[in-house]
């Protein structure tokens, strides 16, 4: 159980670079097994979830070489189609092996995935979509046995624009017979990244980034070399850290088009933001102002994965803000820890009312999930006194050496084991 110890009140100042996107690399690593060959991927972040995905891929027969931020996956010898429960439980993204193994081996034997405890996280839309492609699915004793002797293209309408279900269906449909159309597809940039990666291997997919994705099944894919997009949630996290400390940060390799909702809300708090084609500069000279309303929505709405981080900023804002979480049904748990630090936050179901206080004070707090955990680090940066955030392993799932990055721009933060 690692911890972060933070002495608050230091203004962040300088430049920080954003690493590759966690929510791109995870489905893309699963996608590498669709090619009985070698994939080279650049800008791969060093994250706990990446290590977990590497363990799964090696378990089924891949050979992996991970140097710096370059990862080479040799998927010529993928024999096994079974993922043990302990590996499935490490994260939500293990579920992508279902679609990928069906495409590669026409079968998969998995259990239910793990992932952040932020509410009910069913996989019914994944299973419904794969069944529409002709995959036989039997669920028993906590295991899911999939057999897709003949995976055929079909029209699939998603009840919800689920990111994972969209990606899993894309994976299974890439080598299917015929054309698959996904309607009400999720539009996140990471889905476009997955489409571009698959197409770089010879797949024929169009429409990612819109609500209709068309996948024309192909017989075979080929080797590729690909660079993934920067992590918009990590970039947004740094922007919130600057706002919390009345700092001035330039976030390098951040794509403004992926962060419009956050940029607009931070401007509403009174921060000044300037953007270029691959950077965002934020300057905050005074106490942030409250924002009347934030509602998390599927992309391009305000991202649920930045909801905890901006709530930390709003906890010291001038005035009262209301934040509604429409994606997950239990994603405000971290606010109990913010209240320990003196925040005034009332949560009723999916709505949080944040009455800004003049200051919050350091305390010992517990990270229970990835983004809620990093929100506590942000709170510690702006708090008076010392904060110890326990449960650093949750944060390491999505942030590469967070303490080094923050220290490089003036934070007083250390990792203690
Ligand atoms: C992805 O999770 C991301 N994870 C999440 O990021 C992100 O919060 C989420 O998309 C929404 O943007 C990865 O990409 C690895 P969903 P996913 O399927 O695919 C319901 C982070 O912090 N649903 O879009 O699990 C579900 O319960 C993580 O990086 C069903 O009902 O999200 C939720 O309410 C956290 N049935 C909503 O849809 C299903 O079969 C959105 O879930 C699938 C989902």
Coordinates of C-alpha atoms and ligand atoms in Angstrom, one line a residue:
X1 CA 0.0 0.0 0.0
X2 CA 2.0 3.0 -1.2
X3 CA 1.2 6.5 0.0
X4 CA 1.7 10.1 -1.2
X5 CA 2.8 12.7 1.4
X6 CA 2.0 16.3 0.3
X7 CA 2.8 19.6 1.9
X8 CA 0.2 21.9 0.4
X9 CA 0.2 25.5 -0.6
X10 CA 2.9 25.4 -3.2
X11 CA 2.0 27.1 -6.5
X12 CA 2.6 24.8 -9.5
X13 CA 4.7 26.5 -12.2
X14 CA 6.3 25.3 -15.4
X15 CA 5.8 22.7 -18.1
X16 CA 4.6 19.1 -17.9
X17 CA 4.3 16.5 -20.7
X18 CA 1.3 14.2 -21.0
X19 CA 2.0 10.5 -21.6
X20 CA 0.1 8.2 -23.9
X21 CA -3.6 7.5 -23.2
X22 CA -4.4 4.6 -20.8
X23 CA -7.8 4.1 -22.4
X24 CA -6.2 3.9 -25.8
X25 CA -3.3 1.5 -25.1
X26 CA -5.5 -1.0 -23.3
X27 CA -7.9 -1.9 -26.1
X28 CA -5.1 -1.5 -28.6
X29 CA -2.9 -4.0 -26.8
X30 CA -5.8 -6.4 -26.9
X31 CA -6.2 -5.7 -30.6
X32 CA -2.6 -6.7 -31.4
X33 CA -3.6 -10.4 -31.2
X34 CA -5.9 -10.0 -34.2
X35 CA -2.7 -10.0 -36.3
X36 CA -0.7 -13.3 -36.3
X37 CA 2.4 -11.2 -36.4
X38 CA 4.2 -8.2 -34.8
X39 CA 2.9 -4.8 -33.7
X40 CA 5.1 -1.9 -32.6
X41 CA 3.3 0.7 -30.5
X42 CA 4.9 4.1 -29.5
X43 CA 4.0 6.5 -26.7
X44 CA 3.0 3.5 -24.5
X45 CA 2.6 4.8 -20.9
X46 CA 4.2 2.9 -17.9
X47 CA 1.1 2.1 -15.9
X48 CA 0.0 -0.7 -13.6
X49 CA -2.9 -1.4 -16.0
X50 CA -0.5 -1.8 -18.9
X51 CA 1.5 -4.3 -16.8
X52 CA -1.7 -6.2 -16.1
X53 CA -2.5 -6.3 -19.9
X54 CA 1.0 -7.5 -20.7
X55 CA 0.6 -10.3 -18.2
X56 CA -2.6 -11.4 -19.8
X57 CA -1.1 -11.3 -23.3
X58 CA 1.9 -13.3 -22.2
X59 CA -0.4 -15.8 -20.6
X60 CA -2.1 -16.6 -23.9
X61 CA 1.3 -16.8 -25.8
X62 CA 2.4 -13.4 -26.9
X63 CA 6.0 -12.3 -26.6
X64 CA 6.4 -8.7 -25.4
X65 CA 9.3 -6.3 -25.4
X66 CA 8.6 -3.0 -23.5
X67 CA 11.5 -0.5 -23.7
X68 CA 11.0 3.1 -22.6
X69 CA 7.7 4.0 -24.2
X70 CA 8.0 1.6 -27.1
X71 CA 6.2 -1.8 -26.8
X72 CA 6.6 -4.6 -29.3
X73 CA 3.9 -7.4 -29.3
X74 CA 4.7 -10.7 -31.1
X75 CA 1.3 -12.4 -31.4
X76 CA 2.3 -15.2 -33.8
X77 CA 1.8 -17.9 -31.2
X78 CA -1.5 -17.2 -29.5
X79 CA -2.8 -20.6 -28.6
X80 CA -4.7 -20.2 -25.4
X81 CA -8.2 -18.7 -25.3
X82 CA -8.7 -18.9 -21.5
X83 CA -7.9 -16.0 -19.2
X84 CA -7.7 -17.0 -15.5
X85 CA -10.0 -15.2 -13.0
X86 CA -7.1 -13.5 -11.1
X87 CA -6.0 -11.8 -14.3
X88 CA -9.5 -10.9 -15.4
X89 CA -10.1 -9.2 -12.0
X90 CA -7.1 -6.9 -12.3
X91 CA -8.9 -4.2 -14.4
X92 CA -12.0 -3.5 -16.5
X93 CA -10.0 -3.7 -19.7
X94 CA -9.5 -7.4 -19.5
X95 CA -12.9 -7.6 -21.0
X96 CA -11.4 -6.6 -24.4
X97 CA -9.8 -10.1 -24.6
X98 CA -13.3 -11.5 -25.2
X99 CA -13.8 -9.7 -28.5
X100 CA -10.1 -10.1 -29.5
X101 CA -9.9 -13.8 -28.7
X102 CA -13.2 -14.4 -30.6
X103 CA -11.7 -12.7 -33.6
X104 CA -8.4 -14.6 -33.4
X105 CA -9.3 -18.0 -32.1
X106 CA -13.1 -18.0 -32.6
X107 CA -13.6 -18.7 -28.9
X108 CA -12.9 -17.2 -25.4
X109 CA -13.2 -18.5 -21.9
X110 CA -13.1 -15.6 -19.4
X111 CA -14.7 -14.5 -16.1
X112 CA -16.1 -11.0 -15.3
X113 CA -13.6 -8.1 -15.4
X114 CA -12.5 -6.0 -12.4
X115 CA -12.1 -2.2 -12.5
X116 CA -12.6 0.9 -10.3
X117 CA -15.4 0.5 -7.8
X118 CA -17.4 3.5 -9.1
X119 CA -20.7 1.8 -9.4
X120 CA -22.5 -1.0 -11.1
X121 CA -20.5 -2.0 -14.2
X122 CA -22.4 -4.7 -16.2
X123 CA -21.2 -6.1 -19.5
X124 CA -24.6 -6.9 -20.9
X125 CA -24.2 -4.6 -23.9
X126 CA -20.9 -6.4 -24.7
X127 CA -22.5 -9.8 -24.6
X128 CA -25.6 -8.7 -26.5
X129 CA -23.4 -7.2 -29.3
X130 CA -21.3 -10.3 -29.6
X131 CA -24.4 -12.5 -29.7
X132 CA -25.7 -10.4 -32.7
X133 CA -22.5 -11.3 -34.4
X134 CA -23.4 -15.0 -34.1
X135 CA -21.2 -15.7 -31.0
X136 CA -22.7 -18.4 -28.7
X137 CA -22.3 -17.3 -25.1
X138 CA -22.8 -19.4 -22.0
X139 CA -22.5 -17.8 -18.6
X140 CA -22.2 -20.2 -15.6
X141 CA -20.4 -20.3 -12.3
X142 CA -19.0 -16.8 -12.8
X143 CA -17.4 -17.8 -16.2
X144 CA -18.3 -16.8 -19.7
X145 CA -17.7 -19.3 -22.4
X146 CA -17.8 -17.8 -26.0
X147 CA -17.8 -19.8 -29.2
X148 CA -17.8 -18.0 -32.5
X149 CA -17.3 -20.7 -35.1
X150 CA -18.7 -18.3 -37.7
X151 CA -18.7 -14.7 -36.7
X152 CA -21.0 -12.8 -39.1
X153 CA -21.4 -9.1 -39.5
X154 CA -24.7 -7.5 -38.4
X155 CA -26.5 -4.3 -37.4
X156 CA -26.1 -3.6 -33.7
X157 CA -27.9 -0.7 -31.8
X158 CA -26.4 0.0 -28.4
X159 CA -28.9 0.9 -25.7
X160 CA -26.2 3.1 -24.2
X161 CA -23.1 4.7 -25.9
X162 CA -20.9 2.3 -24.0
X163 CA -17.1 2.8 -24.6
X164 CA -16.1 -0.7 -23.8
X165 CA -19.0 -2.4 -25.6
X166 CA -18.3 -0.3 -28.7
X167 CA -14.6 -1.3 -28.7
X168 CA -15.3 -5.0 -27.9
X169 CA -17.7 -5.2 -30.9
X170 CA -15.2 -3.5 -33.1
X171 CA -12.6 -6.1 -32.2
X172 CA -14.8 -9.1 -32.8
X173 CA -16.2 -7.7 -36.1
X174 CA -12.8 -6.8 -37.6
X175 CA -12.2 -10.4 -38.9
X176 CA -15.9 -11.4 -39.2
X177 CA -17.7 -12.4 -42.5
X178 CA -19.5 -9.3 -43.8
X179 CA -20.3 -5.8 -42.6
X180 CA -21.1 -4.8 -39.0
X181 CA -22.8 -1.4 -38.2
X182 CA -22.7 -0.2 -34.6
X183 CA -25.4 2.5 -34.0
X184 CA -25.4 4.7 -30.9
X185 CA -21.7 4.0 -30.7
X186 CA -19.6 5.8 -28.1
X187 CA -17.6 8.7 -29.7
X188 CA -14.6 9.0 -27.3
X189 CA -11.2 9.9 -29.0
X190 CA -9.8 6.5 -27.7
X191 CA -12.3 4.7 -30.0
X192 CA -10.9 6.7 -33.0
X193 CA -7.4 5.7 -31.9
X194 CA -8.5 2.0 -31.8
X195 CA -10.0 2.3 -35.3
X196 CA -6.9 4.0 -36.6
X197 CA -4.7 1.2 -35.1
X198 CA -6.8 -1.6 -36.5
X199 CA -6.9 0.1 -40.0
X200 CA -3.1 0.4 -39.8
X201 CA -3.1 -3.4 -39.6
X202 CA -5.3 -3.6 -42.7
X203 CA -8.8 -3.5 -41.1
X204 CA -11.6 -1.6 -42.9
X205 CA -13.4 0.5 -40.2
X206 CA -14.9 4.0 -40.6
X207 CA -17.0 6.3 -38.5
X208 CA -15.2 6.1 -35.1
X209 CA -15.8 9.4 -33.4
X210 CA -19.4 9.5 -34.7
X211 CA -22.4 7.5 -33.4
X212 CA -22.3 5.1 -36.3
X213 CA -19.3 2.9 -36.9
X214 CA -19.0 0.6 -39.9
X215 CA -16.7 -2.4 -39.9
X216 CA -16.1 -4.4 -43.1
X217 CA -14.7 -7.7 -42.0
X218 CA -11.4 -8.7 -43.6
X219 CA -9.7 -12.1 -43.8
X220 CA -6.2 -11.2 -42.4
X221 CA -4.3 -8.4 -40.9
X222 CA -0.6 -7.4 -41.2
X223 CA 2.2 -6.1 -39.0
X224 CA 2.1 -2.4 -38.0
X225 CA 3.9 0.4 -36.2
X226 CA 1.6 2.9 -34.5
X227 CA 1.7 5.9 -32.0
X228 CA -1.2 6.3 -29.6
X229 CA -2.8 9.7 -28.7
X230 CA -2.0 11.6 -25.5
X231 CA -4.0 11.0 -22.3
X232 CA -6.7 13.7 -22.2
X233 CA -7.7 12.7 -18.6
X234 CA -4.1 13.1 -17.4
X235 CA -3.9 16.4 -19.2
X236 CA -7.1 17.5 -17.6
X237 CA -5.9 16.4 -14.2
X238 CA -2.8 18.6 -14.5
X239 CA -5.0 21.6 -15.5
X240 CA -7.1 21.0 -12.3
X241 CA -3.9 20.8 -10.2
X242 CA -2.9 24.2 -11.6
X243 CA -6.3 25.7 -10.8
X244 CA -6.1 24.3 -7.2
X245 CA -2.8 25.9 -6.5
X246 CA -3.4 29.2 -8.4
X247 CA -0.5 28.1 -10.6
X248 CA 0.7 28.5 -14.1
X249 CA 1.3 25.3 -16.1
X250 CA 1.9 24.5 -19.8
X251 CA 0.6 21.0 -20.5
X252 CA 2.7 19.8 -23.5
X253 CA 1.2 17.2 -25.9
X254 CA -2.3 18.0 -24.7
X255 CA -4.9 18.2 -27.5
X256 CA -7.3 21.0 -26.8
X257 CA -10.0 19.4 -29.0
X258 CA -10.2 16.5 -26.5
X259 CA -10.7 18.8 -23.5
X260 CA -13.2 21.5 -24.6
X261 CA -15.7 21.0 -21.8
X262 CA -13.0 21.2 -19.0
X263 CA -11.4 24.2 -20.6
X264 CA -14.7 26.0 -20.8
X265 CA -15.5 25.2 -17.1
X266 CA -12.0 26.2 -15.9
X267 CA -12.5 29.5 -17.7
X268 CA -15.8 29.9 -15.8
X269 CA -13.9 29.6 -12.5
X270 CA -11.8 32.5 -13.7
X271 CA -8.7 30.7 -14.9
X272 CA -7.0 32.0 -18.1
X273 CA -6.4 29.3 -20.7
X274 CA -4.4 29.6 -23.9
X275 CA -4.2 26.7 -26.4
X276 CA -1.9 25.8 -29.3
X277 CA -1.9 22.8 -31.6
X278 CA -0.3 20.5 -29.0
X279 CA -0.3 22.4 -25.7
X280 CA -2.6 24.1 -23.2
X281 CA -1.4 26.9 -21.0
X282 CA -3.4 27.6 -17.8
X283 CA -2.9 30.6 -15.5
X284 CA -4.8 31.0 -12.2
X285 CA -4.0 34.1 -10.1
X286 CA -6.9 34.1 -7.7
X287 CA -9.3 31.9 -5.8
X288 CA -11.5 30.1 -8.3
X289 CA -15.2 31.0 -8.7
X290 CA -17.9 28.4 -8.4
X291 CA -19.6 27.1 -11.5
X292 CA -23.4 26.8 -11.4
X293 CA -23.6 23.4 -13.1
X294 CA -21.5 20.5 -14.4
X295 CA -23.2 17.4 -15.8
X296 CA -21.0 14.4 -16.9
X297 CA -22.0 13.0 -20.2
X298 CA -20.6 10.7 -22.9
X299 CA -18.1 12.4 -25.2
X300 CA -18.1 15.2 -26.2
X301 CA -19.8 16.1 -23.0
X302 CA -17.9 16.7 -19.7
X303 CA -15.9 13.5 -19.0
X304 CA -16.9 11.5 -16.0
X305 CA -13.2 10.7 -15.6
X306 CA -12.5 14.4 -14.8
X307 CA -15.5 14.8 -12.4
X308 CA -13.5 14.1 -9.1
X309 CA -10.6 16.3 -10.1
X310 CA -12.8 19.4 -10.8
X311 CA -14.8 18.8 -7.6
X312 CA -11.6 19.2 -5.6
X313 CA -11.0 22.5 -7.3
X314 CA -14.6 23.6 -6.6
X315 CA -14.3 22.6 -2.9
X316 CA -12.3 25.9 -2.3
X317 CA -14.1 28.0 -4.9
X318 CA -16.1 31.2 -4.1
X319 CA -19.7 30.1 -4.1
X320 CA -21.7 26.9 -4.6
X321 CA -21.4 24.5 -7.5
X322 CA -23.6 21.6 -8.5
X323 CA -22.2 18.5 -10.2
X324 CA -24.3 15.7 -11.6
X325 CA -22.8 12.3 -12.4
X326 CA -24.9 10.6 -15.1
X327 CA -22.5 7.9 -16.2
X328 CA -21.7 5.9 -13.0
X329 CA -24.0 5.4 -10.1
X330 CA -21.4 5.6 -7.3
X331 CA -18.6 8.0 -8.3
X332 CA -18.7 10.4 -5.4
X333 CA -17.2 8.2 -2.7
X334 CA -14.0 10.3 -2.6
X335 CA -16.0 13.3 -1.4
X336 CA -16.2 11.7 2.1
X337 CA -12.4 12.1 2.2
X338 CA -12.6 15.7 1.0
X339 CA -15.0 16.4 3.8
X340 CA -12.3 15.1 6.2
X341 CA -10.1 17.9 4.8
X342 CA -12.8 20.5 5.6
X343 CA -14.7 20.6 2.3
X344 CA -18.5 21.2 2.5
X345 CA -20.0 18.7 0.0
X346 CA -23.4 17.1 0.2
X347 CA -24.1 14.1 -2.1
X348 CA -27.6 13.0 -2.9
X349 CA -27.6 10.1 -5.3
X350 CA -26.0 11.3 -8.5
X351 CA -25.8 15.0 -7.5
X352 CA -23.1 16.7 -5.4
X353 CA -23.6 20.2 -4.0
X354 CA -20.2 21.8 -3.3
X355 CA -20.3 24.9 -1.1
X356 CA -16.8 26.4 -1.6
X357 CA -14.8 27.0 1.7
X358 CA -12.0 29.5 2.1
X359 CA -9.5 26.7 2.7
X360 CA -9.2 23.0 3.2
X361 CA -6.6 21.5 5.6
X362 CA -4.3 18.5 5.2
X363 CA -5.4 15.1 6.6
X364 CA -4.8 11.4 6.2
X365 CA -7.1 10.3 3.4
X366 CA -7.8 7.0 1.5
X367 CA -7.8 6.6 -2.3
X368 CA -10.5 4.0 -3.2
X369 CA -10.3 4.3 -7.0
X370 CA -8.2 5.9 -9.7
X371 CA -9.8 9.3 -10.4
X372 CA -11.2 9.7 -6.9
X373 CA -7.7 9.0 -5.6
X374 CA -6.0 11.6 -7.8
X375 CA -8.7 14.1 -6.7
X376 CA -7.3 13.7 -3.2
X377 CA -3.8 14.4 -4.4
X378 CA -5.1 17.6 -6.1
X379 CA -6.9 18.6 -2.8
X380 CA -3.6 17.9 -0.9
X381 CA -1.7 20.2 -3.2
X382 CA -4.1 23.1 -2.3
X383 CA -4.6 22.3 1.3
X384 CA -3.0 24.0 4.3
X385 CA -0.6 21.6 6.0
X386 CA 0.3 18.0 5.3
X387 CA -1.9 15.4 3.5
X388 CA -1.2 11.7 3.3
X389 CA -3.0 9.9 0.5
X390 CA -3.1 6.2 1.1
X391 CA -3.9 3.7 -1.7
X392 CA -1.3 5.1 -4.2
X393 CA -1.6 1.8 -6.1
X394 CA -5.0 2.9 -7.3
X395 CA -3.5 6.1 -8.8
X396 CA -0.6 4.2 -10.3
X397 CA -3.1 2.4 -12.6
X398 CA -3.6 5.6 -14.6
X399 CA -0.7 8.0 -13.9
X400 CA 2.9 7.4 -14.7
X401 CA 5.2 8.6 -11.8
X402 CA 2.6 11.2 -10.7
X403 CA 4.8 12.5 -7.9
X404 CA 7.8 13.1 -10.2
X405 CA 5.6 15.0 -12.7
X406 CA 4.1 17.2 -9.9
X407 CA 7.4 17.7 -8.2
X408 CA 9.0 18.9 -11.5
X409 CA 6.6 21.9 -11.4
X410 CA 7.0 22.8 -7.8
X411 CA 4.8 20.5 -5.7
X412 CA 6.1 19.3 -2.4
X413 CA 5.1 15.6 -2.8
X414 CA 6.9 12.3 -2.0
X415 CA 5.9 8.7 -2.3
X416 CA 6.3 6.8 1.0
X417 CA 5.9 3.0 1.1
Ligands
LIG1 C1 -14.6 3.3 -20.1 O1 -15.1 2.4 -19.2 C2 -13.3 3.9 -19.5 N1 -12.4 2.8 -19.2 C3 -13.7 4.6 -18.2 O2 -12.5 5.2 -17.6 C4 -14.7 5.7 -18.5 O3 -15.1 6.3 -17.2 C5 -15.9 5.1 -19.2 O4 -15.5 4.4 -20.4 C6 -16.9 6.2 -19.6 O5 -16.2 7.1 -20.4 C7 -11.6 2.4 -20.3 O6 -11.7 2.8 -21.4 C8 -10.6 1.3 -19.9 P1 -18.9 2.4 -20.4 P2 -16.3 1.5 -19.6 O7 -19.1 1.0 -20.9 O8 -16.1 1.0 -21.0 C9 -23.0 1.2 -18.5 C10 -10.9 5.6 -16.0 O9 -10.9 6.2 -14.9 N2 -22.8 -0.1 -19.2 O10 -18.9 3.5 -21.4 O11 -16.5 0.5 -18.6 C11 -22.0 1.3 -17.3 O12 -22.5 0.7 -16.1 C12 -12.0 4.6 -16.3 O13 -9.9 5.6 -16.8 C13 -23.9 -1.0 -19.1 O14 -24.9 -0.8 -18.6 O15 -17.5 2.5 -19.6 C14 -21.9 2.8 -17.2 O16 -23.0 3.3 -16.4 C15 -13.1 4.6 -15.3 N3 -23.7 -2.2 -19.8 C16 -22.1 3.3 -18.6 O17 -22.7 2.3 -19.3 C17 -22.5 -2.5 -20.5 O18 -22.5 -3.6 -21.0 C18 -20.8 3.7 -19.3 O19 -20.0 2.6 -19.3 C19 -21.5 -1.6 -20.5 C20 -21.7 -0.4 -19.8

